[in-house]
PDB file of C-alpha atoms in Angstrom:
ATOM      1  CA  SER A   1       1.997  25.046  15.489  1.00 37.00           C
ATOM      2  CA  LYS A   2       0.812  21.439  15.729  1.00 34.00           C
ATOM      3  CA  GLN A   3       3.220  18.811  16.986  1.00 36.00           C
ATOM      4  CA  PHE A   4       3.595  15.587  15.011  1.00 35.00           C
ATOM      5  CA  LEU A   5       3.013  12.400  16.957  1.00 35.00           C
ATOM      6  CA  CYS A   6       5.874  10.453  15.390  1.00 37.00           C
ATOM      7  CA  SER A   7       9.320  11.062  13.969  1.00 40.00           C
ATOM      8  CA  PRO A   8       9.420  11.716  10.217  1.00 44.00           C
ATOM      9  CA  LEU A   9      10.809   9.268   7.708  1.00 47.00           C
ATOM     10  CA  LEU A  10      13.271  10.915   5.358  1.00 44.00           C
ATOM     11  CA  VAL A  11      12.961   9.857   1.730  1.00 49.00           C
ATOM     12  CA  PRO A  12      15.924  11.030  -0.424  1.00 46.00           C
ATOM     13  CA  ARG A  13      15.064  13.162  -3.451  1.00 47.00           C
ATOM     14  CA  GLY A  14      18.564  13.871  -4.666  1.00 44.00           C
ATOM     15  CA  LYS A  15      21.890  14.963  -3.235  1.00 35.00           C
ATOM     16  CA  PHE A  16      20.658  17.962  -1.289  1.00 31.00           C
ATOM     17  CA  CYS A  17      16.975  17.409  -0.627  1.00 39.00           C
ATOM     18  CA  TYR A  18      14.584  14.938   0.920  1.00 40.00           C
ATOM     19  CA  THR A  19      10.910  14.574   1.696  1.00 50.00           C
ATOM     20  CA  GLU A  20       9.562  14.329   5.232  1.00 48.00           C
ATOM     21  CA  ILE A  21       6.694  11.873   5.580  1.00 53.00           C
ATOM     22  CA  TYR A  22       4.573  11.089   8.607  1.00 46.00           C
ATOM     23  CA  PRO A  23       2.667   7.908   7.675  1.00 47.00           C
ATOM     24  CA  GLY A  24      -0.380   7.083   9.748  1.00 45.00           C
ATOM     25  CA  VAL A  25      -0.802  10.465  11.453  1.00 41.00           C
ATOM     26  CA  GLU A  26      -4.364  11.089  10.320  1.00 40.00           C
ATOM     27  CA  GLU A  27      -4.972  14.154  12.493  1.00 39.00           C
ATOM     28  CA  ASN A  28      -2.106  15.962  10.780  1.00 39.00           C
ATOM     29  CA  ALA A  29      -3.083  14.906   7.265  1.00 38.00           C
ATOM     30  CA  GLY A  30      -3.147  18.447   5.937  1.00 38.00           C
ATOM     31  CA  ASN A  31      -0.015  19.700   7.601  1.00 38.00           C
ATOM     32  CA  PHE A  32       2.873  17.856   5.989  1.00 38.00           C
ATOM     33  CA  ARG A  33       5.771  19.861   4.608  1.00 41.00           C
ATOM     34  CA  PRO A  34       8.799  18.601   2.686  1.00 40.00           C
ATOM     35  CA  ALA A  35      12.328  19.771   3.470  1.00 39.00           C
ATOM     36  CA  GLU A  36      13.793  20.426   0.058  1.00 41.00           C
ATOM     37  CA  ASP A  37      15.069  22.988  -2.366  1.00 40.00           C
ATOM     38  CA  GLU A  38      12.339  25.581  -2.985  1.00 39.00           C
ATOM     39  CA  SER A  39      13.266  25.644  -6.669  1.00 32.00           C
ATOM     40  CA  MET A  40      11.950  22.092  -7.048  1.00 44.00           C
ATOM     41  CA  ASP A  41       8.357  20.923  -6.952  1.00 71.00           C
ATOM     42  CA  LYS A  42       7.389  20.183  -3.383  1.00 90.00           C
ATOM     43  CA  ILE A  43       6.702  16.530  -2.688  1.00 94.00           C
ATOM     44  CA  ILE A  44       4.276  15.689   0.117  1.00 96.00           C
ATOM     45  CA  ILE A  45       3.255  12.196   1.214  1.00 97.00           C
ATOM     46  CA  ARG A  46       0.262  12.078   3.524  1.00 97.00           C
ATOM     47  CA  PRO A  47      -2.648   9.808   4.464  1.00 97.00           C
ATOM     48  CA  MET A  48      -5.447   9.528   1.922  1.00 98.00           C
ATOM     49  CA  THR A  49      -8.788  11.079   2.852  1.00 97.00           C
ATOM     50  CA  PRO A  50     -12.249  10.463   1.345  1.00 97.00           C
ATOM     51  CA  GLU A  51     -12.018  13.927  -0.215  1.00 97.00           C
ATOM     52  CA  ASP A  52      -9.115  12.665  -2.347  1.00 98.00           C
ATOM     53  CA  TRP A  53     -11.317  10.142  -4.146  1.00 97.00           C
ATOM     54  CA  GLY A  54     -11.915  12.318  -7.199  1.00 96.00           C
ATOM     55  CA  ALA A  55      -8.202  12.516  -7.989  1.00 97.00           C
ATOM     56  CA  VAL A  56      -7.528   8.970  -6.793  1.00 97.00           C
ATOM     57  CA  SER A  57     -10.213   7.520  -9.052  1.00 96.00           C
ATOM     58  CA  ARG A  58      -8.944   9.505 -12.063  1.00 96.00           C
ATOM     59  CA  ILE A  59      -5.456   8.087 -11.550  1.00 96.00           C
ATOM     60  CA  TYR A  60      -6.959   4.625 -11.155  1.00 94.00           C
ATOM     61  CA  VAL A  61      -8.760   5.021 -14.488  1.00 95.00           C
ATOM     62  CA  GLU A  62      -5.486   6.108 -16.127  1.00 95.00           C
ATOM     63  CA  GLY A  63      -3.880   2.932 -14.818  1.00 92.00           C
ATOM     64  CA  ILE A  64      -6.718   0.794 -16.136  1.00 92.00           C
ATOM     65  CA  ALA A  65      -6.338   2.455 -19.550  1.00 91.00           C
ATOM     66  CA  THR A  66      -2.755   1.182 -19.896  1.00 90.00           C
ATOM     67  CA  GLU A  67      -4.108  -2.398 -19.983  1.00 86.00           C
ATOM     68  CA  TYR A  68      -1.008  -3.674 -18.164  1.00 83.00           C
ATOM     69  CA  ALA A  69      -1.540  -2.329 -14.644  1.00 89.00           C
ATOM     70  CA  THR A  70      -4.587  -4.371 -13.621  1.00 89.00           C
ATOM     71  CA  PHE A  71      -7.219  -6.818 -14.837  1.00 87.00           C
ATOM     72  CA  GLN A  72      -9.815  -4.374 -13.552  1.00 87.00           C
ATOM     73  CA  THR A  73     -11.814  -2.853 -16.415  1.00 83.00           C
ATOM     74  CA  GLU A  74     -13.556  -0.031 -14.566  1.00 90.00           C
ATOM     75  CA  CYS A  75     -13.108   2.010 -11.412  1.00 93.00           C
ATOM     76  CA  PRO A  76     -15.446   0.901  -8.610  1.00 93.00           C
ATOM     77  CA  PRO A  77     -17.468   3.414  -6.579  1.00 95.00           C
ATOM     78  CA  TYR A  78     -15.773   4.723  -3.460  1.00 97.00           C
ATOM     79  CA  THR A  79     -17.908   2.646  -1.106  1.00 96.00           C
ATOM     80  CA  ALA A  80     -16.805  -0.599  -2.777  1.00 96.00           C
ATOM     81  CA  TRP A  81     -13.159   0.474  -2.938  1.00 96.00           C
ATOM     82  CA  ASP A  82     -13.214   1.598   0.696  1.00 97.00           C
ATOM     83  CA  ALA A  83     -14.690  -1.689   1.871  1.00 96.00           C
ATOM     84  CA  SER A  84     -12.020  -3.751   0.093  1.00 95.00           C
ATOM     85  CA  HIS A  85      -8.953  -1.901   1.430  1.00 97.00           C
ATOM     86  CA  THR A  86      -7.503  -1.560   4.912  1.00 97.00           C
ATOM     87  CA  LYS A  87      -8.224   1.686   6.726  1.00 96.00           C
ATOM     88  CA  GLU A  88      -4.561   2.119   7.619  1.00 95.00           C
ATOM     89  CA  CYS A  89      -1.699   2.567   5.140  1.00 97.00           C
ATOM     90  CA  ARG A  90      -3.641   4.575   2.560  1.00 98.00           C
ATOM     91  CA  LEU A  91      -1.235   7.187   1.250  1.00 98.00           C
ATOM     92  CA  VAL A  92      -1.191   9.809  -1.477  1.00 98.00           C
ATOM     93  CA  ILE A  93       1.741  11.708  -2.940  1.00 97.00           C
ATOM     94  CA  LEU A  94       1.443  15.325  -4.047  1.00 97.00           C
ATOM     95  CA  SER A  95       3.819  17.050  -6.448  1.00 95.00           C
ATOM     96  CA  GLY A  96       3.588  20.820  -6.553  1.00 93.00           C
ATOM     97  CA  GLY A  97       0.270  20.634  -4.722  1.00 94.00           C
ATOM     98  CA  VAL A  98      -1.275  18.188  -7.214  1.00 96.00           C
ATOM     99  CA  LEU A  99      -2.224  14.660  -6.199  1.00 97.00           C
ATOM    100  CA  ALA A 100       0.118  12.566  -8.325  1.00 97.00           C
ATOM    101  CA  GLY A 101      -0.325   9.029  -7.036  1.00 97.00           C
ATOM    102  CA  TRP A 102      -1.755   6.791  -4.363  1.00 97.00           C
ATOM    103  CA  CYS A 103      -1.245   3.464  -2.695  1.00 98.00           C
ATOM    104  CA  ALA A 104      -3.225   1.219  -0.368  1.00 98.00           C
ATOM    105  CA  LEU A 105      -3.378  -2.299   1.037  1.00 98.00           C
ATOM    106  CA  HIS A 106      -5.979  -5.008   1.203  1.00 95.00           C
ATOM    107  CA  ARG A 107      -5.848  -8.097   3.372  1.00 96.00           C
ATOM    108  CA  VAL A 108      -5.192 -11.290   1.436  1.00 95.00           C
ATOM    109  CA  ASP A 109      -7.177 -13.367   3.931  1.00 96.00           C
ATOM    110  CA  PRO A 110      -9.418 -12.350   6.854  1.00 93.00           C
ATOM    111  CA  ARG A 111      -8.231 -15.184   9.105  1.00 96.00           C
ATOM    112  CA  TRP A 112      -6.167 -14.297  12.182  1.00 94.00           C
ATOM    113  CA  CYS A 113      -3.120 -16.297  11.078  1.00 94.00           C
ATOM    114  CA  TYR A 114      -2.769 -14.062   7.999  1.00 96.00           C
ATOM    115  CA  ARG A 115      -3.346 -10.787   9.841  1.00 94.00           C
ATOM    116  CA  GLY A 116       0.121  -9.494   8.870  1.00 96.00           C
ATOM    117  CA  VAL A 117      -0.125 -10.212   5.126  1.00 97.00           C
ATOM    118  CA  ALA A 118      -1.485  -7.674   2.656  1.00 98.00           C
ATOM    119  CA  GLU A 119      -1.540  -6.974  -1.065  1.00 98.00           C
ATOM    120  CA  VAL A 120      -0.251  -3.688  -2.476  1.00 98.00           C
ATOM    121  CA  SER A 121      -2.088  -1.374  -4.853  1.00 96.00           C
ATOM    122  CA  ILE A 122      -0.040   1.533  -6.184  1.00 97.00           C
ATOM    123  CA  TYR A 123      -0.782   3.940  -9.040  1.00 95.00           C
ATOM    124  CA  VAL A 124       0.966   7.059 -10.325  1.00 97.00           C
ATOM    125  CA  GLY A 125      -0.784   9.558 -12.589  1.00 96.00           C
ATOM    126  CA  GLU A 126       0.132   9.499 -16.261  1.00 94.00           C
ATOM    127  CA  GLN A 127       1.784  12.931 -16.313  1.00 93.00           C
ATOM    128  CA  PHE A 128       3.878  12.138 -13.221  1.00 95.00           C
ATOM    129  CA  ARG A 129       5.375   8.822 -14.270  1.00 94.00           C
ATOM    130  CA  GLY A 130       9.095   8.424 -14.702  1.00 92.00           C
ATOM    131  CA  HIS A 131      10.113  10.938 -12.027  1.00 93.00           C
ATOM    132  CA  GLY A 132      10.708   8.642  -9.070  1.00 95.00           C
ATOM    133  CA  LEU A 133       7.412   9.326  -7.333  1.00 97.00           C
ATOM    134  CA  GLY A 134       6.476   5.656  -7.349  1.00 96.00           C
ATOM    135  CA  PHE A 135       9.662   4.793  -5.464  1.00 97.00           C
ATOM    136  CA  GLN A 136       9.003   7.427  -2.808  1.00 97.00           C
ATOM    137  CA  LEU A 137       5.391   6.328  -2.436  1.00 98.00           C
ATOM    138  CA  LEU A 138       6.104   2.601  -2.226  1.00 97.00           C
ATOM    139  CA  SER A 139       8.994   3.198   0.192  1.00 97.00           C
ATOM    140  CA  ALA A 140       6.628   5.167   2.433  1.00 97.00           C
ATOM    141  CA  LEU A 141       3.998   2.426   2.200  1.00 98.00           C
ATOM    142  CA  CYS A 142       6.508  -0.263   3.226  1.00 97.00           C
ATOM    143  CA  ALA A 143       7.552   1.795   6.255  1.00 96.00           C
ATOM    144  CA  ALA A 144       3.945   2.505   7.235  1.00 96.00           C
ATOM    145  CA  ALA A 145       2.988  -1.161   6.803  1.00 96.00           C
ATOM    146  CA  GLU A 146       5.741  -2.343   9.152  1.00 95.00           C
ATOM    147  CA  LYS A 147       4.683   0.255  11.681  1.00 95.00           C
ATOM    148  CA  ALA A 148       1.110  -1.040  11.406  1.00 95.00           C
ATOM    149  CA  GLY A 149       2.221  -4.613  12.104  1.00 95.00           C
ATOM    150  CA  TYR A 150       2.306  -6.178   8.628  1.00 96.00           C
ATOM    151  CA  TRP A 151       5.123  -8.672   8.135  1.00 96.00           C
ATOM    152  CA  THR A 152       4.583  -9.530   4.462  1.00 97.00           C
ATOM    153  CA  LEU A 153       3.538  -7.321   1.573  1.00 98.00           C
ATOM    154  CA  GLN A 154       2.797  -8.946  -1.749  1.00 97.00           C
ATOM    155  CA  SER A 155       2.092  -7.549  -5.172  1.00 97.00           C
ATOM    156  CA  THR A 156       0.705  -9.122  -8.319  1.00 96.00           C
ATOM    157  CA  VAL A 157       2.306  -7.640 -11.433  1.00 96.00           C
ATOM    158  CA  LEU A 158       1.023  -8.301 -14.943  1.00 95.00           C
ATOM    159  CA  GLN A 159       3.506  -9.870 -17.349  1.00 94.00           C
ATOM    160  CA  ASP A 160       4.075  -6.757 -19.483  1.00 94.00           C
ATOM    161  CA  ASN A 161       4.492  -4.304 -16.623  1.00 94.00           C
ATOM    162  CA  ALA A 162       8.281  -4.261 -16.496  1.00 95.00           C
ATOM    163  CA  ALA A 163       8.343  -0.839 -14.825  1.00 95.00           C
ATOM    164  CA  SER A 164       6.287  -2.115 -11.898  1.00 96.00           C
ATOM    165  CA  ARG A 165       8.511  -5.173 -11.463  1.00 96.00           C
ATOM    166  CA  ALA A 166      11.580  -2.931 -11.406  1.00 96.00           C
ATOM    167  CA  LEU A 167       9.948  -0.561  -8.903  1.00 97.00           C
ATOM    168  CA  HIS A 168       9.044  -3.361  -6.514  1.00 97.00           C
ATOM    169  CA  ALA A 169      12.516  -4.883  -6.784  1.00 97.00           C
ATOM    170  CA  LYS A 170      14.044  -1.490  -5.982  1.00 97.00           C
ATOM    171  CA  CYS A 171      11.909  -1.327  -2.837  1.00 97.00           C
ATOM    172  CA  GLY A 172      13.044  -4.742  -1.602  1.00 96.00           C
ATOM    173  CA  PHE A 173      10.427  -7.054  -3.101  1.00 97.00           C
ATOM    174  CA  ARG A 174      11.620 -10.422  -4.361  1.00 97.00           C
ATOM    175  CA  LEU A 175      10.174 -12.463  -7.190  1.00 97.00           C
ATOM    176  CA  VAL A 176       8.319 -15.457  -5.768  1.00 96.00           C
ATOM    177  CA  GLY A 177       7.155 -16.911  -9.056  1.00 96.00           C
ATOM    178  CA  ARG A 178       5.238 -16.573 -12.294  1.00 96.00           C
ATOM    179  CA  ARG A 179       1.625 -17.696 -12.560  1.00 94.00           C
ATOM    180  CA  GLU A 180       0.865 -18.745 -16.126  1.00 95.00           C
ATOM    181  CA  ARG A 181      -2.363 -17.911 -17.939  1.00 95.00           C
ATOM    182  CA  ILE A 182      -3.942 -16.835 -14.659  1.00 90.00           C
ATOM    183  CA  ALA A 183      -6.654 -14.562 -16.080  1.00 91.00           C
ATOM    184  CA  ARG A 184      -7.882 -12.939 -19.285  1.00 88.00           C
ATOM    185  CA  ASP A 185      -7.352  -9.252 -20.010  1.00 86.00           C
ATOM    186  CA  CYS A 186     -10.015  -6.888 -21.332  1.00 85.00           C
ATOM    187  CA  ARG A 187      -9.409  -8.195 -24.865  1.00 84.00           C
ATOM    188  CA  GLY A 188      -9.835 -11.809 -23.860  1.00 88.00           C
ATOM    189  CA  HIS A 189      -6.140 -12.711 -23.965  1.00 91.00           C
ATOM    190  CA  TRP A 190      -4.695 -14.990 -21.326  1.00 94.00           C
ATOM    191  CA  LEU A 191      -1.942 -13.302 -19.330  1.00 93.00           C
ATOM    192  CA  ASP A 192       0.650 -14.367 -16.786  1.00 94.00           C
ATOM    193  CA  THR A 193       1.331 -12.524 -13.554  1.00 95.00           C
ATOM    194  CA  TYR A 194       4.408 -12.233 -11.360  1.00 96.00           C
ATOM    195  CA  LEU A 195       4.013 -12.627  -7.615  1.00 97.00           C
ATOM    196  CA  MET A 196       6.434 -10.421  -5.682  1.00 97.00           C
ATOM    197  CA  GLU A 197       6.736 -10.055  -1.927  1.00 97.00           C
ATOM    198  CA  ARG A 198       8.591  -8.093   0.706  1.00 98.00           C
ATOM    199  CA  ARG A 199       9.218  -9.404   4.187  1.00 96.00           C
ATOM    200  CA  ALA A 200       9.504  -7.031   7.152  1.00 94.00           C
ATOM    201  CA  ALA A 201      12.789  -6.894   9.050  1.00 87.00           C
ATOM    202  CA  ALA A 202      11.038  -8.210  12.172  1.00 83.00           C
ATOM    203  CA  ASP A 203       9.204 -11.533  12.080  1.00 77.00           C
ATOM    204  CA  GLU A 204       6.194  -9.945  13.730  1.00 76.00           C
ATOM    205  CA  PRO A 205       6.442  -6.129  13.770  1.00 79.00           C
ATOM    206  CA  GLU A 206       4.906  -4.306  16.676  1.00 74.00           C
ATOM    207  CA  GLY A 207       1.623  -3.149  15.228  1.00 67.00           C
ATOM    208  CA  VAL A 208      -1.465  -1.105  15.767  1.00 51.00           C
ATOM    209  CA  GLN A 209      -4.863  -2.419  16.793  1.00 41.00           C
ATOM    210  CA  LYS A 210      -6.327  -4.771  14.201  1.00 47.00           C
ATOM    211  CA  ALA A 211      -9.783  -6.240  13.679  1.00 42.00           C
ATOM    212  CA  VAL A 212      -9.981  -9.989  13.080  1.00 39.00           C
ATOM    213  CA  THR A 213     -12.864 -12.405  12.660  1.00 39.00           C
ATOM    214  CA  SER A 214     -13.370 -15.425  14.875  1.00 36.00           C
ATOM    215  CA  PRO A 215     -14.858 -18.748  13.682  1.00 39.00           C
ATOM    216  CA  THR A 216     -18.236 -17.601  14.988  1.00 39.00           C
ATOM    217  CA  GLY A 217     -18.052 -14.333  13.069  1.00 38.00           C
ATOM    218  CA  ALA A 218     -17.629 -12.146  16.167  1.00 36.00           C
ATOM    219  CA  GLU A 219     -15.297  -9.211  15.618  1.00 36.00           C
ATOM    220  CA  LEU A 220     -12.427  -8.966  18.086  1.00 32.00           C
ATOM    221  CA  PHE A 221      -9.979  -6.111  18.577  1.00 32.00           C
ATOM    222  CA  LEU A 222      -6.506  -7.186  19.624  1.00 35.00           C
ATOM    223  CA  PHE A 223      -3.032  -5.691  19.753  1.00 34.00           C
ATOM    224  CA  ALA A 224      -0.524  -7.756  17.788  1.00 37.00           C
ATOM    225  CA  GLU A 225       2.480  -6.710  19.835  1.00 36.00           C
ATOM    226  CA  ARG A 226       5.232  -8.639  21.504  1.00 37.00           C
ATOM    227  CA  LYS A 227       4.760  -6.309  24.470  1.00 38.00           C
ATOM    228  CA  ASN A 228       1.423  -8.061  25.054  1.00 37.00           C
ATOM    229  CA  PRO A 229       2.257 -11.776  24.736  1.00 34.00           C
ATOM    230  CA  GLN A 230      -0.897 -12.692  26.608  1.00 34.00           C
ATOM    231  CA  ILE A 231      -2.934 -12.125  23.434  1.00 31.00           C
ATOM    232  CA  PHE A 232      -1.328 -14.863  21.394  1.00 31.00           C
ATOM    233  CA  PRO A 233      -3.178 -17.797  23.063  1.00 31.00           C
ATOM    234  CA  LEU A 234      -6.334 -16.214  21.626  1.00 31.00           C
ATOM    235  CA  CYS A 235      -5.438 -17.206  18.055  1.00 31.00           C
ATOM    236  CA  PHE A 236      -8.071 -19.180  16.170  1.00 30.00           C
ATOM    237  CA  PHE A 237      -7.175 -22.041  13.872  1.00 31.00           C
ATOM    238  CA  HIS A 238      -8.706 -22.743  10.483  1.00 36.00           C
ATOM    239  CA  ASP A 239      -7.790 -24.966   7.560  1.00 41.00           C
ATOM    240  CA  VAL A 240      -5.149 -23.272   5.398  1.00 42.00           C
TER     241      VAL A 240
END
């Protein structure tokens, strides 16, 4: 049998069961197994693959249809979605073998100084809501993000999405503030949004290799790790 390259994270699913997740282990994406009571639906959290897009996009459309999950009015094609989200920290959750939800990150700013800050996208399919899957998925994303070197995760929650605010609070996000009349919804109504954020336990988590853009546009690949302090003098400075 294949050996996993990292220790599993154990996400509680009740008094006597839990889910094993291995975030970021792409080569084992199809080999995750939960440790839980066989009488319950099996929950698997694994990295998203391009082949998941059909189910991922359907869940995205269901979220758009609620009119309180996003200002987005239509699902973009995969190429556009793929280009706007980080390659790491894309996760899906399966319940009973069915893809039930997904989450991903996108960088809030391409500049080096903001390399550890990302915005959360998380959606759970309509028929799977209210069963704690969102909590398991977001908890896994937070753990994977810290492992990847992100120190701040932020999420923009529309004013009427109380369930999302509660979910983020449960996963350690704090309310930063409320932005009034920030954008119009699909019906032309001005809406407020809540900005929520979660700070990693470490100021600068040891992370994986990241791509950043220099002032000249050249792409550099650096390790943002305290074990390699020699990289930090290579930071580039821009106006905030």
